[in-house]
Structure formats: structure tokens, C-alpha cells
């Protein structure tokens, strides 16, 4: 601890604390802090503090366990950013660097196990509150005014719930960032889901939820569990909420039928859009065996857009009938396109829930003004009792005009 003028500095390192009963015995019960650290700067303007350490509850193993690799608190009550190098009594100084008017509490690799229920909840978190200054235009005089507002940020990473080895549901690798401001609430969260309800039903994949109730875009970065998380969301439409629901690498099996792929659904104001990619569907019997019989869609992808003016959509995929005696039907790609919006052509890039190198994979929806319908097939082959037809075809209707074409046709 040192005092120079009106400034007081204090530091600590390698601190170990036990609060409880029967310490240093096999019957110890209490609260333990290990590898504690911290620094404090106190001036006439206020206080800046950072302190933390490993945390563990001791002696309650028959009921529950609670531990954290590190829990840390950061406080700055001054109106200025505080940076200082503080002597902690060890060979190295502690570098204090905290933004103005900040409170932050975080926990890395926190784990709670309830022994009787065989339930373990684990993950890392960070809660932060600070004040920021933004500008607004006064509608009465058009002057720019600066307004202070309070912001709260909650971030989670590595979140999982283990309900025991025999549990039919597992929630793994959850993460999220949530921002609370005077303008509204925004957040993004995702979690891996594994459900094995029985030998006949299973579901796996990563599901996500994104929302923003504020009529301004959100750009935030927060560190949790040693990992930097970014929240980047568009503004909500007037008097509305932006919301997105997505699924990545989803696999559903039910009674021998299967569906897999990615999806993304978004709503903002009066507009609703969605996209899918890498969709595989099997409807039939004996899936994955030599006796497989049914209908299969492979590598399906598509997008749709719904507005007050109408609907635009495009969907495509490879199709095949499998295991049907004396009948063969397959196509390398079947595509359907529809646009009922008559006010003009539609051009939109729509997310599918799939990611490549961290970037969203989109379907580019590009359709002429409606009413418009188009059905096309490439690599189409139909064989019925030895009679066959193959080739490519296109049929489209725009307004009162119908066009049709075909190529590479072979008939036997």
C-alpha cells in the first residue's frame, strides 16, 4: 500500500483465503480463494479496482460442488479511464486499465454440479455495466444533442448442461451476447442440442436466436472466457423487432425417416425471409440398407421472401426414387421459382444458417417481376418398365405468356 499526494495505491498477489470452519483439516467446509490478485487506485475523483482469483466451495461434495478457474471484478467510479502500474509485492507490477464509469464481473470455466440430481452446469460469463455518450437530433429544432445512457452487457461462452450419462437430452457449447440499453434490448445466442428420445427418434444440431428491439444497429465487442465475442445486428424496423431463428447441421431421424440441413428465418417489420442449404430428405423404408426404398432429396437449397406485396421463392435439389421395381426417376437438379410481387423484380441475398470460414452462406434470390413461375430440371431420367425418357427441360410463365424448352432429350 502506498500514498503519494492525494493518490492511494494498493496491490496484492498470490493471495490465498479460506473462509469457513475446520480449515486445513479433512473436515473443512467453506469458501476458498487461490492465486488471488488485485490492484486499487483511490483518488479524490473516485475508485478504480481490479481483483480476482480461483474460487471453490469446499466440504459440500455430498450435496453439490462449485468452482471457477478465475472470477474477477473490475470497478471504476471515475469519469476518466484509469491506467496505472501498481506494486503488488511480487517481482512484477500489476497493470490496471479500466474504462470510465465501469463495473464488470466475470467468471472463467465456472462449474456447478448438483450431486443428487447428477446435473452439471458449466461455462464462462461476463457482466458489464458502463455509461456511454451518444448523439441525437432534437426534432423540435434539429440541433444535435449529446445524451448519456447506461449500458449493460451480458456474455456467455462454453455453456453446457450435462443431465447425466443416461439423459436423453444434452445441451453443449452454448454462447451468447446480450445488450441492454435505454433504446432497447438486443442479443444473440446459440447452443448445440443432442436429443436421443428413443431408438426411433433423435435430433442434433446447433440452434441460434438473434433479436434487436432497438431502432438502431448494434455493434459490440466483449471478452468472455478469454475469447472475444462480437455482436453485430441490424436496426429493428419502426415499431417492430428484428428476430432471427437458425439451425446449423441439423439432423432429425424419426421412425426411419430423416431430414438434415441448415435453415435461417428472419423477420423485421413487414418483411419475412428464410433460407435453407444442404438439405437431405429421405422418406421411405430401410434407409441406409440394401433394401432402401423411398424418395430422396439431396443437396437441397432455397430461399423465400414475404412482403406486403407478395411472395418470392426459389428451391432446388437433386431428387431420386430409390428401390422401386421397374421404375426409375432421378434428376441432377430440379428447381422451382415463383414471384407474385408485381411491383418489380426481386433481388436479395438470404442467409441459410450455414457458415463457411465464419461467413454466412447465402442464396441469391433474383427473379423478374411477377406474376412469374418457372420449373426446370437438368439431368432428368424416367424409366418405367423398360421405356425411358431423359434430358433437360424448362417451363416458365410470366403474365399471360408461357414458354417451354428442352435439350439433350433421349427417348426409348
Coordinates of C-alpha atoms in Angstrom, one line a residue:
X1 CA 0.0 0.0 0.0
X2 CA 1.4 3.4 -0.9
X3 CA 0.2 7.0 -0.8
X4 CA 1.6 9.8 -2.9
X5 CA -0.1 13.2 -2.6
X6 CA -3.9 12.5 -2.8
X7 CA -3.5 9.2 -4.5
X8 CA -3.5 5.8 -2.7
X9 CA -2.4 2.7 -4.5
X10 CA -2.6 -0.9 -3.2
X11 CA -1.8 -4.2 -4.7
X12 CA -1.7 -7.9 -3.9
X13 CA -0.6 -11.2 -5.5
X14 CA -0.5 -14.9 -4.8
X15 CA -3.2 -14.4 -2.2
X16 CA -4.9 -17.5 -0.6
X17 CA -8.0 -17.2 1.5
X18 CA -10.2 -19.7 3.3
X19 CA -13.4 -18.6 5.0
X20 CA -15.2 -21.3 6.9
X21 CA -14.7 -23.9 9.6
X22 CA -12.1 -26.6 10.3
X23 CA -9.6 -25.2 7.8
X24 CA -6.6 -27.2 7.0
X25 CA -8.4 -30.4 8.0
X26 CA -10.2 -33.2 6.1
X27 CA -13.5 -31.8 7.5
X28 CA -13.0 -28.3 6.2
X29 CA -16.2 -26.5 5.0
X30 CA -16.2 -23.1 3.5
X31 CA -15.1 -20.8 0.7
X32 CA -11.6 -20.9 -0.8
X33 CA -9.8 -18.3 -3.0
X34 CA -6.5 -19.3 -4.6
X35 CA -3.9 -17.4 -6.6
X36 CA -5.7 -14.1 -5.7
X37 CA -4.5 -10.9 -7.3
X38 CA -5.6 -7.3 -7.4
X39 CA -4.9 -3.6 -7.6
X40 CA -6.6 -0.4 -6.4
X41 CA -6.1 3.2 -7.2
X42 CA -8.0 5.7 -5.0
X43 CA -8.1 9.5 -5.7
X44 CA -10.3 12.4 -5.0
X45 CA -12.3 11.6 -8.2
X46 CA -13.2 8.1 -7.1
X47 CA -12.0 4.5 -7.1
X48 CA -10.6 2.0 -9.6
X49 CA -10.3 -1.6 -8.6
X50 CA -9.5 -4.9 -10.2
X51 CA -9.3 -8.2 -8.2
X52 CA -9.8 -11.9 -8.7
X53 CA -8.7 -15.4 -8.2
X54 CA -9.6 -19.0 -8.4
X55 CA -12.8 -19.9 -6.4
X56 CA -14.0 -23.1 -4.9
X57 CA -16.6 -24.2 -2.3
X58 CA -15.0 -26.8 0.0
X59 CA -16.6 -29.6 2.0
X60 CA -20.0 -29.9 0.3
X61 CA -19.2 -32.7 -2.1
X62 CA -22.1 -34.8 -1.0
X63 CA -24.6 -32.1 -2.0
X64 CA -23.0 -30.0 -4.7
X65 CA -19.7 -28.6 -6.0
X66 CA -18.9 -25.2 -7.2
X67 CA -15.6 -24.0 -8.7
X68 CA -14.2 -21.4 -11.1
X69 CA -10.8 -21.2 -12.7
X70 CA -11.0 -17.5 -12.2
X71 CA -13.5 -14.9 -11.0
X72 CA -12.7 -11.2 -11.4
X73 CA -14.3 -7.9 -10.6
X74 CA -13.4 -4.5 -12.2
X75 CA -14.7 -1.2 -10.9
X76 CA -14.1 2.4 -12.0
X77 CA -16.2 5.1 -10.4
X78 CA -14.4 8.0 -12.0
X79 CA -15.3 9.8 -15.2
X80 CA -12.0 9.1 -16.8
X81 CA -10.2 5.9 -17.9
X82 CA -7.8 4.8 -15.3
X83 CA -4.4 3.3 -16.3
X84 CA -1.7 2.6 -13.7
X85 CA 1.1 0.2 -12.9
X86 CA 0.7 -0.9 -9.2
X87 CA 3.2 -2.7 -7.0
X88 CA 1.8 -6.0 -5.7
X89 CA 4.8 -7.1 -3.6
X90 CA 5.9 -9.5 -6.3
X91 CA 8.6 -9.1 -8.9
X92 CA 6.1 -7.7 -11.5
X93 CA 3.8 -4.7 -11.4
X94 CA 0.1 -5.1 -12.0
X95 CA -1.2 -3.1 -15.0
X96 CA -4.6 -1.6 -14.2
X97 CA -6.6 -0.4 -17.2
X98 CA -10.3 0.2 -16.8
X99 CA -12.7 2.4 -18.8
X100 CA -14.6 5.2 -17.1
X101 CA -17.8 4.5 -15.1
X102 CA -17.4 0.7 -15.5
X103 CA -18.5 -2.2 -13.4
X104 CA -17.5 -5.7 -14.7
X105 CA -17.8 -9.1 -13.1
X106 CA -16.7 -12.3 -14.9
X107 CA -16.1 -16.0 -14.3
X108 CA -13.9 -18.3 -16.4
X109 CA -14.7 -22.0 -16.5
X110 CA -17.3 -22.0 -13.8
X111 CA -18.8 -25.4 -12.9
X112 CA -21.7 -26.2 -10.7
X113 CA -22.7 -29.9 -10.0
X114 CA -25.8 -30.9 -8.1
X115 CA -24.8 -34.4 -6.8
X116 CA -28.3 -35.8 -6.0
X117 CA -29.7 -34.9 -9.5
X118 CA -26.5 -35.8 -11.4
X119 CA -26.6 -32.4 -13.1
X120 CA -23.6 -30.3 -14.1
X121 CA -23.8 -26.7 -15.4
X122 CA -20.6 -25.2 -16.7
X123 CA -19.3 -22.3 -18.7
X124 CA -17.8 -18.8 -18.6
X125 CA -19.7 -15.5 -18.2
X126 CA -19.1 -11.7 -18.0
X127 CA -21.5 -8.9 -16.9
X128 CA -20.5 -5.4 -17.6
X129 CA -22.2 -2.0 -16.9
X130 CA -20.9 1.3 -18.2
X131 CA -22.1 4.7 -19.3
X132 CA -21.8 5.8 -22.9
X133 CA -22.4 9.1 -24.7
X134 CA -24.4 9.2 -27.9
X135 CA -25.8 12.0 -30.1
X136 CA -29.4 12.5 -31.1
X137 CA -31.1 15.1 -33.3
X138 CA -33.7 17.2 -31.4
X139 CA -36.8 17.0 -33.6
X140 CA -38.1 20.5 -32.5
X141 CA -35.0 22.5 -33.5
X142 CA -32.8 20.0 -35.4
X143 CA -29.9 20.6 -33.0
X144 CA -27.5 17.8 -32.2
X145 CA -27.6 16.9 -28.5
X146 CA -25.4 14.6 -26.6
X147 CA -27.1 12.1 -24.2
X148 CA -25.6 9.8 -21.6
X149 CA -27.1 6.4 -21.1
X150 CA -26.4 3.3 -19.1
X151 CA -25.5 0.1 -20.9
X152 CA -25.4 -3.5 -19.5
X153 CA -23.7 -6.3 -21.4
X154 CA -24.0 -10.0 -20.6
X155 CA -21.8 -12.5 -22.4
X156 CA -21.7 -16.3 -22.0
X157 CA -19.4 -18.9 -23.6
X158 CA -18.7 -22.6 -23.4
X159 CA -22.1 -23.1 -21.7
X160 CA -23.3 -26.7 -21.2
X161 CA -25.8 -28.7 -19.2
X162 CA -25.0 -32.3 -18.5
X163 CA -28.0 -34.2 -17.2
X164 CA -26.1 -37.5 -16.7
X165 CA -24.8 -40.3 -18.8
X166 CA -28.3 -41.8 -19.4
X167 CA -30.1 -38.5 -20.1
X168 CA -31.9 -38.2 -23.4
X169 CA -31.0 -34.5 -23.8
X170 CA -27.7 -32.8 -23.9
X171 CA -27.0 -29.0 -24.3
X172 CA -23.4 -28.2 -25.2
X173 CA -21.2 -25.4 -26.4
X174 CA -23.7 -22.6 -25.7
X175 CA -22.7 -19.0 -26.2
X176 CA -24.4 -15.6 -26.3
X177 CA -24.1 -11.8 -26.0
X178 CA -27.0 -9.6 -24.7
X179 CA -27.0 -5.8 -24.6
X180 CA -29.5 -3.8 -22.5
X181 CA -29.7 -0.1 -23.3
X182 CA -32.3 2.7 -22.9
X183 CA -33.1 2.2 -26.6
X184 CA -34.0 -1.5 -26.2
X185 CA -32.6 -5.0 -25.9
X186 CA -30.5 -6.9 -28.4
X187 CA -29.0 -10.4 -28.2
X188 CA -27.5 -13.3 -30.0
X189 CA -27.3 -16.9 -28.6
X190 CA -26.6 -20.4 -29.8
X191 CA -26.4 -23.8 -28.3
X192 CA -25.7 -27.4 -29.5
X193 CA -28.6 -29.8 -28.9
X194 CA -28.4 -33.6 -28.8
X195 CA -31.7 -35.5 -28.2
X196 CA -32.0 -39.2 -28.2
X197 CA -35.6 -39.8 -27.1
X198 CA -35.5 -43.5 -28.2
X199 CA -34.1 -45.8 -30.8
X200 CA -36.6 -44.3 -33.2
X201 CA -36.3 -40.6 -32.6
X202 CA -33.2 -38.4 -32.5
X203 CA -32.3 -34.7 -33.1
X204 CA -28.9 -33.0 -33.2
X205 CA -27.6 -29.7 -34.3
X206 CA -26.8 -26.1 -33.3
X207 CA -29.8 -23.7 -32.9
X208 CA -29.5 -19.9 -32.7
X209 CA -31.6 -17.0 -31.8
X210 CA -30.9 -13.3 -32.6
X211 CA -33.1 -10.3 -31.8
X212 CA -33.0 -6.5 -31.6
X213 CA -35.8 -4.3 -30.3
X214 CA -33.9 -1.1 -30.8
X215 CA -34.3 1.0 -33.9
X216 CA -30.6 1.4 -34.2
X217 CA -27.9 -1.0 -35.3
X218 CA -25.8 -2.8 -32.6
X219 CA -22.0 -3.2 -32.8
X220 CA -20.5 -4.5 -29.6
X221 CA -17.4 -6.5 -28.6
X222 CA -16.9 -8.2 -25.3
X223 CA -14.4 -10.7 -23.9
X224 CA -15.6 -13.8 -22.0
X225 CA -13.7 -16.9 -21.1
X226 CA -10.6 -15.4 -22.8
X227 CA -12.5 -15.2 -26.1
X228 CA -13.6 -12.1 -27.9
X229 CA -17.3 -12.1 -28.8
X230 CA -18.8 -9.7 -31.4
X231 CA -22.5 -8.7 -31.5
X232 CA -23.4 -7.1 -34.9
X233 CA -27.1 -6.7 -35.6
X234 CA -29.2 -4.5 -38.0
X235 CA -31.7 -2.0 -36.6
X236 CA -35.2 -3.0 -35.9
X237 CA -37.8 -1.6 -38.3
X238 CA -40.0 1.2 -36.8
X239 CA -42.4 -0.2 -34.1
X240 CA -41.1 -3.7 -34.7
X241 CA -38.5 -6.2 -33.5
X242 CA -35.8 -7.8 -35.6
X243 CA -35.7 -11.5 -34.9
X244 CA -33.8 -14.4 -36.5
X245 CA -34.0 -18.2 -35.7
X246 CA -31.4 -20.5 -37.3
X247 CA -30.3 -24.1 -37.3
X248 CA -26.9 -25.4 -38.4
X249 CA -26.0 -29.0 -39.2
X250 CA -29.5 -30.1 -38.1
X251 CA -30.2 -33.9 -38.3
X252 CA -33.6 -35.3 -37.4
X253 CA -34.4 -39.0 -37.6
X254 CA -37.9 -40.3 -36.8
X255 CA -39.2 -43.8 -37.4
X256 CA -36.9 -44.4 -40.3
X257 CA -37.5 -41.0 -42.0
X258 CA -34.7 -38.4 -42.0
X259 CA -34.2 -34.7 -42.6
X260 CA -30.9 -32.8 -42.4
X261 CA -29.5 -29.5 -43.4
X262 CA -29.3 -25.8 -42.3
X263 CA -32.1 -23.2 -42.1
X264 CA -32.4 -19.5 -41.3
X265 CA -35.6 -17.5 -40.7
X266 CA -35.7 -13.7 -40.2
X267 CA -38.5 -11.1 -39.6
X268 CA -38.1 -7.4 -39.5
X269 CA -41.1 -5.1 -39.8
X270 CA -43.4 -6.4 -42.5
X271 CA -40.7 -8.5 -44.2
X272 CA -40.2 -12.2 -43.5
X273 CA -37.4 -14.1 -45.2
X274 CA -35.8 -17.5 -44.9
X275 CA -33.2 -19.8 -46.5
X276 CA -32.1 -23.4 -46.4
X277 CA -29.0 -25.2 -47.6
X278 CA -27.5 -28.8 -47.8
X279 CA -31.0 -30.2 -47.2
X280 CA -31.2 -34.0 -47.4
X281 CA -34.5 -35.8 -47.0
X282 CA -35.4 -39.5 -47.1
X283 CA -39.0 -40.7 -47.0
X284 CA -39.4 -44.4 -47.1
X285 CA -38.2 -47.6 -45.5
X286 CA -34.8 -49.4 -45.0
X287 CA -32.7 -46.2 -45.0
X288 CA -29.0 -47.0 -45.3
X289 CA -29.6 -50.7 -46.1
X290 CA -29.6 -52.7 -49.3
X291 CA -33.4 -52.8 -49.0
X292 CA -33.7 -49.0 -49.1
X293 CA -36.9 -47.9 -50.8
X294 CA -38.4 -44.5 -51.0
X295 CA -38.0 -40.9 -52.2
X296 CA -34.8 -38.9 -51.6
X297 CA -33.9 -35.2 -52.0
X298 CA -30.2 -34.3 -51.9
X299 CA -28.3 -31.1 -51.6
X300 CA -31.5 -29.0 -51.4
X301 CA -31.1 -25.3 -51.1
X302 CA -33.6 -22.4 -51.4
X303 CA -34.8 -19.0 -50.2
X304 CA -38.1 -17.1 -49.8
X305 CA -39.2 -13.5 -49.3
X306 CA -42.6 -12.5 -48.0
X307 CA -43.7 -8.8 -48.1
X308 CA -47.0 -6.9 -48.2
X309 CA -46.7 -7.1 -52.0
X310 CA -46.5 -10.9 -52.3
X311 CA -44.1 -13.9 -52.1
X312 CA -40.9 -14.7 -54.0
X313 CA -39.2 -18.1 -53.6
X314 CA -36.7 -20.4 -55.2
X315 CA -36.0 -24.0 -54.2
X316 CA -33.8 -26.7 -55.8
X317 CA -32.3 -30.1 -55.2
X318 CA -31.4 -33.5 -56.6
X319 CA -34.2 -36.0 -56.5
X320 CA -34.5 -39.8 -56.8
X321 CA -36.8 -42.7 -56.4
X322 CA -34.9 -45.5 -54.7
X323 CA -35.6 -49.2 -54.7
X324 CA -38.9 -49.1 -56.7
X325 CA -39.1 -52.1 -59.0
X326 CA -39.4 -51.4 -62.7
X327 CA -39.4 -47.6 -62.1
X328 CA -36.5 -45.1 -62.1
X329 CA -36.9 -41.4 -61.5
X330 CA -34.0 -39.1 -60.9
X331 CA -32.8 -35.6 -61.6
X332 CA -29.4 -34.0 -61.0
X333 CA -31.3 -30.7 -60.2
X334 CA -34.9 -29.8 -60.0
X335 CA -35.7 -26.1 -59.5
X336 CA -38.9 -24.2 -58.9
X337 CA -39.1 -20.3 -58.9
X338 CA -42.1 -18.2 -58.0
X339 CA -42.7 -14.5 -57.7
X340 CA -46.1 -13.0 -57.0
X341 CA -44.7 -9.5 -56.4
X342 CA -45.8 -7.3 -59.3
X343 CA -44.2 -4.0 -58.3
X344 CA -40.8 -5.0 -59.7
X345 CA -38.1 -7.7 -59.9
X346 CA -36.8 -9.2 -56.7
X347 CA -33.1 -9.2 -55.8
X348 CA -32.0 -10.3 -52.3
X349 CA -29.2 -12.3 -50.6
X350 CA -30.7 -14.5 -48.0
X351 CA -28.8 -16.4 -45.3
X352 CA -29.2 -20.1 -45.0
X353 CA -27.9 -20.9 -41.5
X354 CA -24.8 -22.4 -43.0
X355 CA -21.3 -20.9 -42.5
X356 CA -18.1 -21.1 -44.5
X357 CA -14.9 -19.9 -42.8
X358 CA -17.0 -18.0 -40.4
X359 CA -19.0 -16.2 -43.1
X360 CA -22.8 -16.9 -43.7
X361 CA -23.6 -18.8 -46.8
X362 CA -26.4 -17.1 -48.8
X363 CA -28.8 -17.9 -51.6
X364 CA -29.1 -15.1 -54.1
X365 CA -32.8 -14.7 -54.9
X366 CA -33.0 -12.9 -58.3
X367 CA -36.4 -13.1 -60.1
X368 CA -38.2 -11.0 -62.6
X369 CA -41.4 -9.1 -61.7
X370 CA -44.4 -11.2 -61.1
X371 CA -46.6 -13.0 -61.6
X372 CA -43.8 -15.4 -62.6
X373 CA -43.4 -19.1 -62.3
X374 CA -40.6 -21.3 -63.5
X375 CA -40.0 -25.1 -63.2
X376 CA -36.8 -26.6 -64.6
X377 CA -35.0 -29.9 -64.5
X378 CA -31.5 -30.9 -65.5
X379 CA -30.2 -34.5 -65.9
X380 CA -33.7 -35.8 -65.6
X381 CA -34.3 -39.5 -66.3
X382 CA -37.5 -41.5 -66.1
X383 CA -37.7 -45.3 -66.8
X384 CA -41.0 -47.2 -66.5
X385 CA -41.0 -50.9 -67.4
X386 CA -38.1 -50.5 -69.8
X387 CA -39.4 -47.4 -71.5
X388 CA -37.3 -44.3 -70.9
X389 CA -37.0 -40.6 -71.4
X390 CA -34.1 -38.3 -70.3
X391 CA -32.9 -34.8 -70.8
X392 CA -33.3 -31.2 -69.6
X393 CA -36.4 -29.1 -69.6
X394 CA -37.7 -25.6 -68.7
X395 CA -41.3 -24.4 -68.3
X396 CA -42.0 -20.8 -67.3
X397 CA -45.0 -18.5 -67.2
X398 CA -44.8 -14.7 -66.9
X399 CA -48.0 -12.8 -67.0
X400 CA -50.1 -14.4 -69.8
X401 CA -47.1 -15.9 -71.6
X402 CA -45.9 -19.5 -71.3
X403 CA -42.5 -20.6 -72.6
X404 CA -41.1 -24.1 -72.6
X405 CA -37.9 -25.6 -73.8
X406 CA -35.9 -28.8 -73.7
X407 CA -32.4 -30.1 -74.6
X408 CA -30.4 -33.3 -74.8
X409 CA -33.6 -35.4 -74.9
X410 CA -33.4 -39.1 -75.5
X411 CA -36.4 -41.4 -75.7
X412 CA -36.7 -45.2 -75.9

